[in-house]
Amino acid sequence: MGRRILFLGPPGAGKGTQAARLARALGVPHISTGDMLRQAVSEGTELGKRADAIMKAGDLVPDDLVVAMVQERLGKEDAACGYLLDGFPRNVTQAEALDAATGGTAVEVTILLDVSEDELVARLLSRAGELGRADDNEDTIRTRQRIYREETEPLIGYYPARGVSVIPIDGLGTIEDVFARIVSSLAEEDG
Ligand code: ADP
């Protein structure tokens, strides 16, 4: 099974939940740039101070900051035998930086969680009611969807052009249903 996995999908598709599960199942670290940035914000680090307002608005934190943060994380020992990337790369610039730093070996396979935009907004708004994440309000959610379409979606073409397959997974259904689809698609991919 490919051990350097990238999760792609719009905000609200369930990436974080599925990525955490899959990482546990494979015994690799779940590297979520959203989680890392939220941690930096809560700790009040220099990075956190710069990221806070940007994240609240639903915009992207500058590429150089995020790339440096991820490079440092990938250099840690626990990432030596694989990892699951969630939320990074989020645009072509970040993908190119990652490829340049690793000779194009950073991603072996990509999982694309597919969910319609109406379902996404509904899910994110109900999450806003439950958890109160600072960036879960309707305006910010729309901004995050737009940025996903404009900046992140091009990665769906970027990776196949470099010989890295993108496996689409239907993100509708229970957490268990979706997880089972991911596991069986990865197994098939390994053939
Ligand atoms: P979601 O996928 O639900 O939008 P994330 O937890 O992945 O949530 O990201 C939350 C926010 O963190 C993003 O809206 C953005 O401001 C910031 N962020 C996360 N990853 C990146 C990245 N790779 N590049 C720039 N900003 C990022």
PDB file of C-alpha atoms and ligand atoms in Angstrom:
ATOM      1  CA  MET A   1       0.000   0.000   0.000  1.00  0.00           C
ATOM      2  CA  GLY A   2       1.319   3.460  -0.881  1.00  0.00           C
ATOM      3  CA  ARG A   3       2.551   5.067   2.306  1.00  0.00           C
ATOM      4  CA  ARG A   4       2.968   8.676   1.169  1.00  0.00           C
ATOM      5  CA  ILE A   5      -0.614   9.648   0.654  1.00  0.00           C
ATOM      6  CA  LEU A   6      -2.220  12.989  -0.136  1.00  0.00           C
ATOM      7  CA  PHE A   7      -5.840  13.708   0.715  1.00  0.00           C
ATOM      8  CA  LEU A   8      -7.626  16.199  -1.535  1.00  0.00           C
ATOM      9  CA  GLY A   9     -11.177  17.426  -1.300  1.00  0.00           C
ATOM     10  CA  PRO A  10     -13.214  20.522  -0.570  1.00  0.00           C
ATOM     11  CA  PRO A  11     -13.621  21.921   2.942  1.00  0.00           C
ATOM     12  CA  GLY A  12     -16.336  19.883   4.654  1.00  0.00           C
ATOM     13  CA  ALA A  13     -15.800  16.718   2.628  1.00  0.00           C
ATOM     14  CA  GLY A  14     -14.646  14.836   5.698  1.00  0.00           C
ATOM     15  CA  LYS A  15     -10.951  14.843   4.853  1.00  0.00           C
ATOM     16  CA  GLY A  16      -9.776  15.406   8.409  1.00  0.00           C
ATOM     17  CA  THR A  17     -11.867  12.580   9.846  1.00  0.00           C
ATOM     18  CA  GLN A  18     -10.948  10.078   7.153  1.00  0.00           C
ATOM     19  CA  ALA A  19      -7.297  11.094   7.080  1.00  0.00           C
ATOM     20  CA  ALA A  20      -6.974  10.604  10.843  1.00  0.00           C
ATOM     21  CA  ARG A  21      -8.533   7.127  10.591  1.00  0.00           C
ATOM     22  CA  LEU A  22      -6.468   6.034   7.654  1.00  0.00           C
ATOM     23  CA  ALA A  23      -3.246   7.295   9.237  1.00  0.00           C
ATOM     24  CA  ARG A  24      -4.033   5.273  12.367  1.00  0.00           C
ATOM     25  CA  ALA A  25      -4.790   2.187  10.309  1.00  0.00           C
ATOM     26  CA  LEU A  26      -1.552   2.498   8.349  1.00  0.00           C
ATOM     27  CA  GLY A  27       0.580   3.542  11.314  1.00  0.00           C
ATOM     28  CA  VAL A  28       1.788   6.756   9.674  1.00  0.00           C
ATOM     29  CA  PRO A  29       1.519  10.333  10.991  1.00  0.00           C
ATOM     30  CA  HIS A  30      -1.475  12.424   9.983  1.00  0.00           C
ATOM     31  CA  ILE A  31       0.004  15.726   8.876  1.00  0.00           C
ATOM     32  CA  SER A  32      -2.771  18.321   8.776  1.00  0.00           C
ATOM     33  CA  THR A  33      -1.649  21.861   8.043  1.00  0.00           C
ATOM     34  CA  GLY A  34      -5.011  23.178   9.307  1.00  0.00           C
ATOM     35  CA  ASP A  35      -4.423  21.452  12.673  1.00  0.00           C
ATOM     36  CA  MET A  36      -0.805  22.629  12.811  1.00  0.00           C
ATOM     37  CA  LEU A  37      -1.811  26.215  12.081  1.00  0.00           C
ATOM     38  CA  ARG A  38      -4.662  26.158  14.615  1.00  0.00           C
ATOM     39  CA  GLN A  39      -2.157  24.868  17.159  1.00  0.00           C
ATOM     40  CA  ALA A  40       0.235  27.721  16.309  1.00  0.00           C
ATOM     41  CA  VAL A  41      -2.610  30.206  16.732  1.00  0.00           C
ATOM     42  CA  SER A  42      -3.591  28.785  20.110  1.00  0.00           C
ATOM     43  CA  GLU A  43       0.033  28.813  21.286  1.00  0.00           C
ATOM     44  CA  GLY A  44       0.460  32.387  20.075  1.00  0.00           C
ATOM     45  CA  THR A  45       3.690  31.652  18.151  1.00  0.00           C
ATOM     46  CA  GLU A  46       5.002  34.097  15.511  1.00  0.00           C
ATOM     47  CA  LEU A  47       3.492  31.890  12.807  1.00  0.00           C
ATOM     48  CA  GLY A  48       0.218  31.738  14.720  1.00  0.00           C
ATOM     49  CA  LYS A  49       0.053  35.510  15.019  1.00  0.00           C
ATOM     50  CA  ARG A  50       0.521  35.873  11.274  1.00  0.00           C
ATOM     51  CA  ALA A  51      -1.980  33.129  10.432  1.00  0.00           C
ATOM     52  CA  ASP A  52      -4.828  34.024  12.803  1.00  0.00           C
ATOM     53  CA  ALA A  53      -6.710  36.731  10.891  1.00  0.00           C
ATOM     54  CA  ILE A  54      -6.046  35.066   7.534  1.00  0.00           C
ATOM     55  CA  MET A  55      -7.594  31.819   8.724  1.00  0.00           C
ATOM     56  CA  LYS A  56     -10.598  33.567  10.241  1.00  0.00           C
ATOM     57  CA  ALA A  57     -11.265  35.135   6.838  1.00  0.00           C
ATOM     58  CA  GLY A  58     -10.954  31.741   5.116  1.00  0.00           C
ATOM     59  CA  ASP A  59      -7.972  32.852   3.015  1.00  0.00           C
ATOM     60  CA  LEU A  60      -4.723  30.953   2.503  1.00  0.00           C
ATOM     61  CA  VAL A  61      -1.773  31.513   4.788  1.00  0.00           C
ATOM     62  CA  PRO A  62       1.237  32.621   2.637  1.00  0.00           C
ATOM     63  CA  ASP A  63       2.882  29.741   0.773  1.00  0.00           C
ATOM     64  CA  ASP A  64       6.398  30.329   2.114  1.00  0.00           C
ATOM     65  CA  LEU A  65       5.209  30.031   5.729  1.00  0.00           C
ATOM     66  CA  VAL A  66       3.226  26.869   5.132  1.00  0.00           C
ATOM     67  CA  VAL A  67       5.923  25.267   2.978  1.00  0.00           C
ATOM     68  CA  ALA A  68       8.553  25.875   5.679  1.00  0.00           C
ATOM     69  CA  MET A  69       6.240  24.467   8.347  1.00  0.00           C
ATOM     70  CA  VAL A  70       5.575  21.296   6.333  1.00  0.00           C
ATOM     71  CA  GLN A  71       9.198  20.791   5.360  1.00  0.00           C
ATOM     72  CA  GLU A  72      10.181  20.880   8.991  1.00  0.00           C
ATOM     73  CA  ARG A  73       7.429  18.400   9.847  1.00  0.00           C
ATOM     74  CA  LEU A  74       8.399  15.980   7.055  1.00  0.00           C
ATOM     75  CA  GLY A  75      11.976  16.012   8.327  1.00  0.00           C
ATOM     76  CA  LYS A  76      10.926  14.452  11.639  1.00  0.00           C
ATOM     77  CA  GLU A  77      11.723  10.811  12.232  1.00  0.00           C
ATOM     78  CA  ASP A  78       8.133   9.575  12.354  1.00  0.00           C
ATOM     79  CA  ALA A  79       7.588  10.724   8.764  1.00  0.00           C
ATOM     80  CA  ALA A  80      10.473   8.653   7.398  1.00  0.00           C
ATOM     81  CA  CYS A  81       8.279   5.623   6.578  1.00  0.00           C
ATOM     82  CA  GLY A  82       5.339   7.518   5.205  1.00  0.00           C
ATOM     83  CA  TYR A  83       2.649   9.992   6.123  1.00  0.00           C
ATOM     84  CA  LEU A  84      -0.744  11.220   5.217  1.00  0.00           C
ATOM     85  CA  LEU A  85      -0.889  14.811   4.016  1.00  0.00           C
ATOM     86  CA  ASP A  86      -4.161  16.645   4.702  1.00  0.00           C
ATOM     87  CA  GLY A  87      -4.590  20.276   3.634  1.00  0.00           C
ATOM     88  CA  PHE A  88      -1.224  20.556   1.914  1.00  0.00           C
ATOM     89  CA  PRO A  89      -0.345  21.174  -0.873  1.00  0.00           C
ATOM     90  CA  ARG A  90      -3.295  23.482  -1.365  1.00  0.00           C
ATOM     91  CA  ASN A  91      -2.213  25.101  -4.619  1.00  0.00           C
ATOM     92  CA  VAL A  92       0.212  24.471  -7.467  1.00  0.00           C
ATOM     93  CA  THR A  93       2.912  26.700  -5.961  1.00  0.00           C
ATOM     94  CA  GLN A  94       2.946  24.591  -2.795  1.00  0.00           C
ATOM     95  CA  ALA A  95       2.945  21.359  -4.815  1.00  0.00           C
ATOM     96  CA  GLU A  96       5.914  22.562  -6.856  1.00  0.00           C
ATOM     97  CA  ALA A  97       7.795  23.591  -3.728  1.00  0.00           C
ATOM     98  CA  LEU A  98       7.167  20.178  -2.202  1.00  0.00           C
ATOM     99  CA  ASP A  99       8.310  18.419  -5.374  1.00  0.00           C
ATOM    100  CA  ALA A 100      11.416  20.574  -5.583  1.00  0.00           C
ATOM    101  CA  ALA A 101      12.316  19.753  -1.983  1.00  0.00           C
ATOM    102  CA  THR A 102      11.841  15.989  -2.421  1.00  0.00           C
ATOM    103  CA  GLY A 103      12.755  15.332  -6.040  1.00  0.00           C
ATOM    104  CA  GLY A 104       9.095  14.675  -6.825  1.00  0.00           C
ATOM    105  CA  THR A 105       8.791  11.722  -4.427  1.00  0.00           C
ATOM    106  CA  ALA A 106       6.640  13.305  -1.713  1.00  0.00           C
ATOM    107  CA  VAL A 107       3.301  11.937  -2.915  1.00  0.00           C
ATOM    108  CA  GLU A 108       2.731   8.348  -4.120  1.00  0.00           C
ATOM    109  CA  VAL A 109      -1.025   8.373  -4.382  1.00  0.00           C
ATOM    110  CA  THR A 110      -3.811  10.921  -3.985  1.00  0.00           C
ATOM    111  CA  ILE A 111      -7.275  10.329  -2.604  1.00  0.00           C
ATOM    112  CA  LEU A 112      -9.932  12.777  -3.733  1.00  0.00           C
ATOM    113  CA  LEU A 113     -13.000  12.949  -1.502  1.00  0.00           C
ATOM    114  CA  ASP A 114     -15.928  14.078  -3.634  1.00  0.00           C
ATOM    115  CA  VAL A 115     -18.983  15.833  -2.188  1.00  0.00           C
ATOM    116  CA  SER A 116     -21.392  18.322  -3.818  1.00  0.00           C
ATOM    117  CA  GLU A 117     -21.126  21.991  -2.815  1.00  0.00           C
ATOM    118  CA  ASP A 118     -24.646  22.228  -1.304  1.00  0.00           C
ATOM    119  CA  GLU A 119     -23.985  19.239   0.920  1.00  0.00           C
ATOM    120  CA  LEU A 120     -20.646  20.782   1.936  1.00  0.00           C
ATOM    121  CA  VAL A 121     -22.122  24.087   3.035  1.00  0.00           C
ATOM    122  CA  ALA A 122     -24.859  22.283   4.988  1.00  0.00           C
ATOM    123  CA  ARG A 123     -22.290  20.109   6.758  1.00  0.00           C
ATOM    124  CA  LEU A 124     -19.995  22.995   7.612  1.00  0.00           C
ATOM    125  CA  LEU A 125     -22.828  25.096   8.984  1.00  0.00           C
ATOM    126  CA  SER A 126     -23.988  22.269  11.229  1.00  0.00           C
ATOM    127  CA  ARG A 127     -20.382  21.797  12.407  1.00  0.00           C
ATOM    128  CA  ALA A 128     -20.301  25.520  13.184  1.00  0.00           C
ATOM    129  CA  GLY A 129     -23.222  24.957  15.563  1.00  0.00           C
ATOM    130  CA  GLU A 130     -21.406  22.114  17.313  1.00  0.00           C
ATOM    131  CA  LEU A 131     -17.764  23.075  17.570  1.00  0.00           C
ATOM    132  CA  GLY A 132     -17.698  26.771  16.882  1.00  0.00           C
ATOM    133  CA  ARG A 133     -14.500  26.705  14.816  1.00  0.00           C
ATOM    134  CA  ALA A 134     -13.603  30.341  14.173  1.00  0.00           C
ATOM    135  CA  ASP A 135     -13.782  29.902  10.386  1.00  0.00           C
ATOM    136  CA  ASP A 136     -17.141  28.088  10.215  1.00  0.00           C
ATOM    137  CA  ASN A 137     -19.599  30.839   9.266  1.00  0.00           C
ATOM    138  CA  GLU A 138     -21.361  31.116   5.919  1.00  0.00           C
ATOM    139  CA  ASP A 139     -19.197  33.862   4.359  1.00  0.00           C
ATOM    140  CA  THR A 140     -15.958  32.209   5.315  1.00  0.00           C
ATOM    141  CA  ILE A 141     -17.240  28.841   4.192  1.00  0.00           C
ATOM    142  CA  ARG A 142     -18.099  30.268   0.750  1.00  0.00           C
ATOM    143  CA  THR A 143     -14.627  31.846   0.553  1.00  0.00           C
ATOM    144  CA  ARG A 144     -12.991  28.534   1.430  1.00  0.00           C
ATOM    145  CA  GLN A 145     -15.054  26.727  -1.243  1.00  0.00           C
ATOM    146  CA  ARG A 146     -14.096  29.328  -3.853  1.00  0.00           C
ATOM    147  CA  ILE A 147     -10.417  29.105  -2.987  1.00  0.00           C
ATOM    148  CA  TYR A 148     -10.666  25.341  -3.177  1.00  0.00           C
ATOM    149  CA  ARG A 149     -12.147  25.511  -6.708  1.00  0.00           C
ATOM    150  CA  GLU A 150      -9.691  28.151  -7.923  1.00  0.00           C
ATOM    151  CA  GLU A 151      -6.464  27.099  -6.239  1.00  0.00           C
ATOM    152  CA  THR A 152      -6.682  23.525  -4.985  1.00  0.00           C
ATOM    153  CA  GLU A 153      -8.710  21.793  -7.700  1.00  0.00           C
ATOM    154  CA  PRO A 154      -5.958  22.252 -10.312  1.00  0.00           C
ATOM    155  CA  LEU A 155      -3.970  19.679  -8.304  1.00  0.00           C
ATOM    156  CA  ILE A 156      -6.404  17.051  -9.602  1.00  0.00           C
ATOM    157  CA  GLY A 157      -4.637  17.514 -12.942  1.00  0.00           C
ATOM    158  CA  TYR A 158      -1.184  18.284 -11.564  1.00  0.00           C
ATOM    159  CA  TYR A 159      -0.528  14.867 -10.017  1.00  0.00           C
ATOM    160  CA  PRO A 160      -1.666  12.582 -12.855  1.00  0.00           C
ATOM    161  CA  ALA A 161       0.508  14.633 -15.217  1.00  0.00           C
ATOM    162  CA  ARG A 162       3.427  13.529 -13.017  1.00  0.00           C
ATOM    163  CA  GLY A 163       2.464   9.863 -12.847  1.00  0.00           C
ATOM    164  CA  VAL A 164       0.731  10.057  -9.465  1.00  0.00           C
ATOM    165  CA  SER A 165      -2.770   8.632  -9.586  1.00  0.00           C
ATOM    166  CA  VAL A 166      -5.757  10.416  -8.130  1.00  0.00           C
ATOM    167  CA  ILE A 167      -8.411   8.050  -6.756  1.00  0.00           C
ATOM    168  CA  PRO A 168     -11.875   9.622  -6.543  1.00  0.00           C
ATOM    169  CA  ILE A 169     -13.953   8.495  -3.558  1.00  0.00           C
ATOM    170  CA  ASP A 170     -17.639   9.244  -3.068  1.00  0.00           C
ATOM    171  CA  GLY A 171     -17.779  11.158   0.217  1.00  0.00           C
ATOM    172  CA  LEU A 172     -21.516  10.676   0.817  1.00  0.00           C
ATOM    173  CA  GLY A 173     -22.546   8.158   3.447  1.00  0.00           C
ATOM    174  CA  THR A 174     -21.508   7.243   6.970  1.00  0.00           C
ATOM    175  CA  ILE A 175     -17.938   7.669   8.168  1.00  0.00           C
ATOM    176  CA  GLU A 176     -17.621   3.868   8.083  1.00  0.00           C
ATOM    177  CA  ASP A 177     -18.964   3.615   4.521  1.00  0.00           C
ATOM    178  CA  VAL A 178     -16.553   6.214   3.222  1.00  0.00           C
ATOM    179  CA  PHE A 179     -13.617   4.727   5.108  1.00  0.00           C
ATOM    180  CA  ALA A 180     -14.358   1.275   3.660  1.00  0.00           C
ATOM    181  CA  ARG A 181     -14.382   2.766   0.140  1.00  0.00           C
ATOM    182  CA  ILE A 182     -11.009   4.392   0.728  1.00  0.00           C
ATOM    183  CA  VAL A 183      -9.397   1.226   2.071  1.00  0.00           C
ATOM    184  CA  SER A 184     -10.691  -0.943  -0.766  1.00  0.00           C
ATOM    185  CA  SER A 185      -9.670   1.574  -3.435  1.00  0.00           C
ATOM    186  CA  LEU A 186      -6.159   1.755  -2.018  1.00  0.00           C
ATOM    187  CA  ALA A 187      -5.950  -2.052  -1.925  1.00  0.00           C
ATOM    188  CA  GLU A 188      -7.095  -2.211  -5.554  1.00  0.00           C
ATOM    189  CA  GLU A 189      -4.536   0.423  -6.497  1.00  0.00           C
ATOM    190  CA  ASP A 190      -1.820  -1.789  -5.009  1.00  0.00           C
ATOM    191  CA  GLY A 191      -3.313  -4.616  -7.041  1.00  0.00           C
TER     192      GLY A 191
HETATM  193  P1  ADP B   1     -10.790  23.156   5.700  1.00  0.00           P
HETATM  194  O1  ADP B   1     -10.295  22.125   4.754  1.00  0.00           O
HETATM  195  O2  ADP B   1     -12.037  22.749   6.418  1.00  0.00           O
HETATM  196  O3  ADP B   1     -10.890  24.535   5.132  1.00  0.00           O
HETATM  197  P2  ADP B   1      -8.240  23.137   7.167  1.00  0.00           P
HETATM  198  O4  ADP B   1      -8.204  22.726   8.590  1.00  0.00           O
HETATM  199  O5  ADP B   1      -7.565  22.272   6.184  1.00  0.00           O
HETATM  200  O6  ADP B   1      -9.789  23.295   6.898  1.00  0.00           O
HETATM  201  O7  ADP B   1      -7.656  24.624   6.994  1.00  0.00           O
HETATM  202  C1  ADP B   1      -8.141  25.707   7.742  1.00  0.00           C
HETATM  203  C2  ADP B   1      -7.458  27.005   7.298  1.00  0.00           C
HETATM  204  O8  ADP B   1      -6.038  26.898   7.544  1.00  0.00           O
HETATM  205  C3  ADP B   1      -7.562  27.326   5.808  1.00  0.00           C
HETATM  206  O9  ADP B   1      -8.762  27.995   5.488  1.00  0.00           O
HETATM  207  C4  ADP B   1      -6.320  28.227   5.624  1.00  0.00           C
HETATM  208  O10 ADP B   1      -6.543  29.529   6.123  1.00  0.00           O
HETATM  209  C5  ADP B   1      -5.288  27.563   6.530  1.00  0.00           C
HETATM  210  N1  ADP B   1      -4.475  26.558   5.799  1.00  0.00           N
HETATM  211  C6  ADP B   1      -4.470  25.213   6.010  1.00  0.00           C
HETATM  212  N2  ADP B   1      -3.614  24.587   5.185  1.00  0.00           N
HETATM  213  C7  ADP B   1      -3.071  25.560   4.406  1.00  0.00           C
HETATM  214  C8  ADP B   1      -2.140  25.569   3.327  1.00  0.00           C
HETATM  215  N3  ADP B   1      -1.583  24.425   2.864  1.00  0.00           N
HETATM  216  N4  ADP B   1      -1.811  26.753   2.762  1.00  0.00           N
HETATM  217  C9  ADP B   1      -2.347  27.898   3.195  1.00  0.00           C
HETATM  218  N5  ADP B   1      -3.242  27.972   4.195  1.00  0.00           N
HETATM  219  C10 ADP B   1      -3.611  26.819   4.795  1.00  0.00           C
END
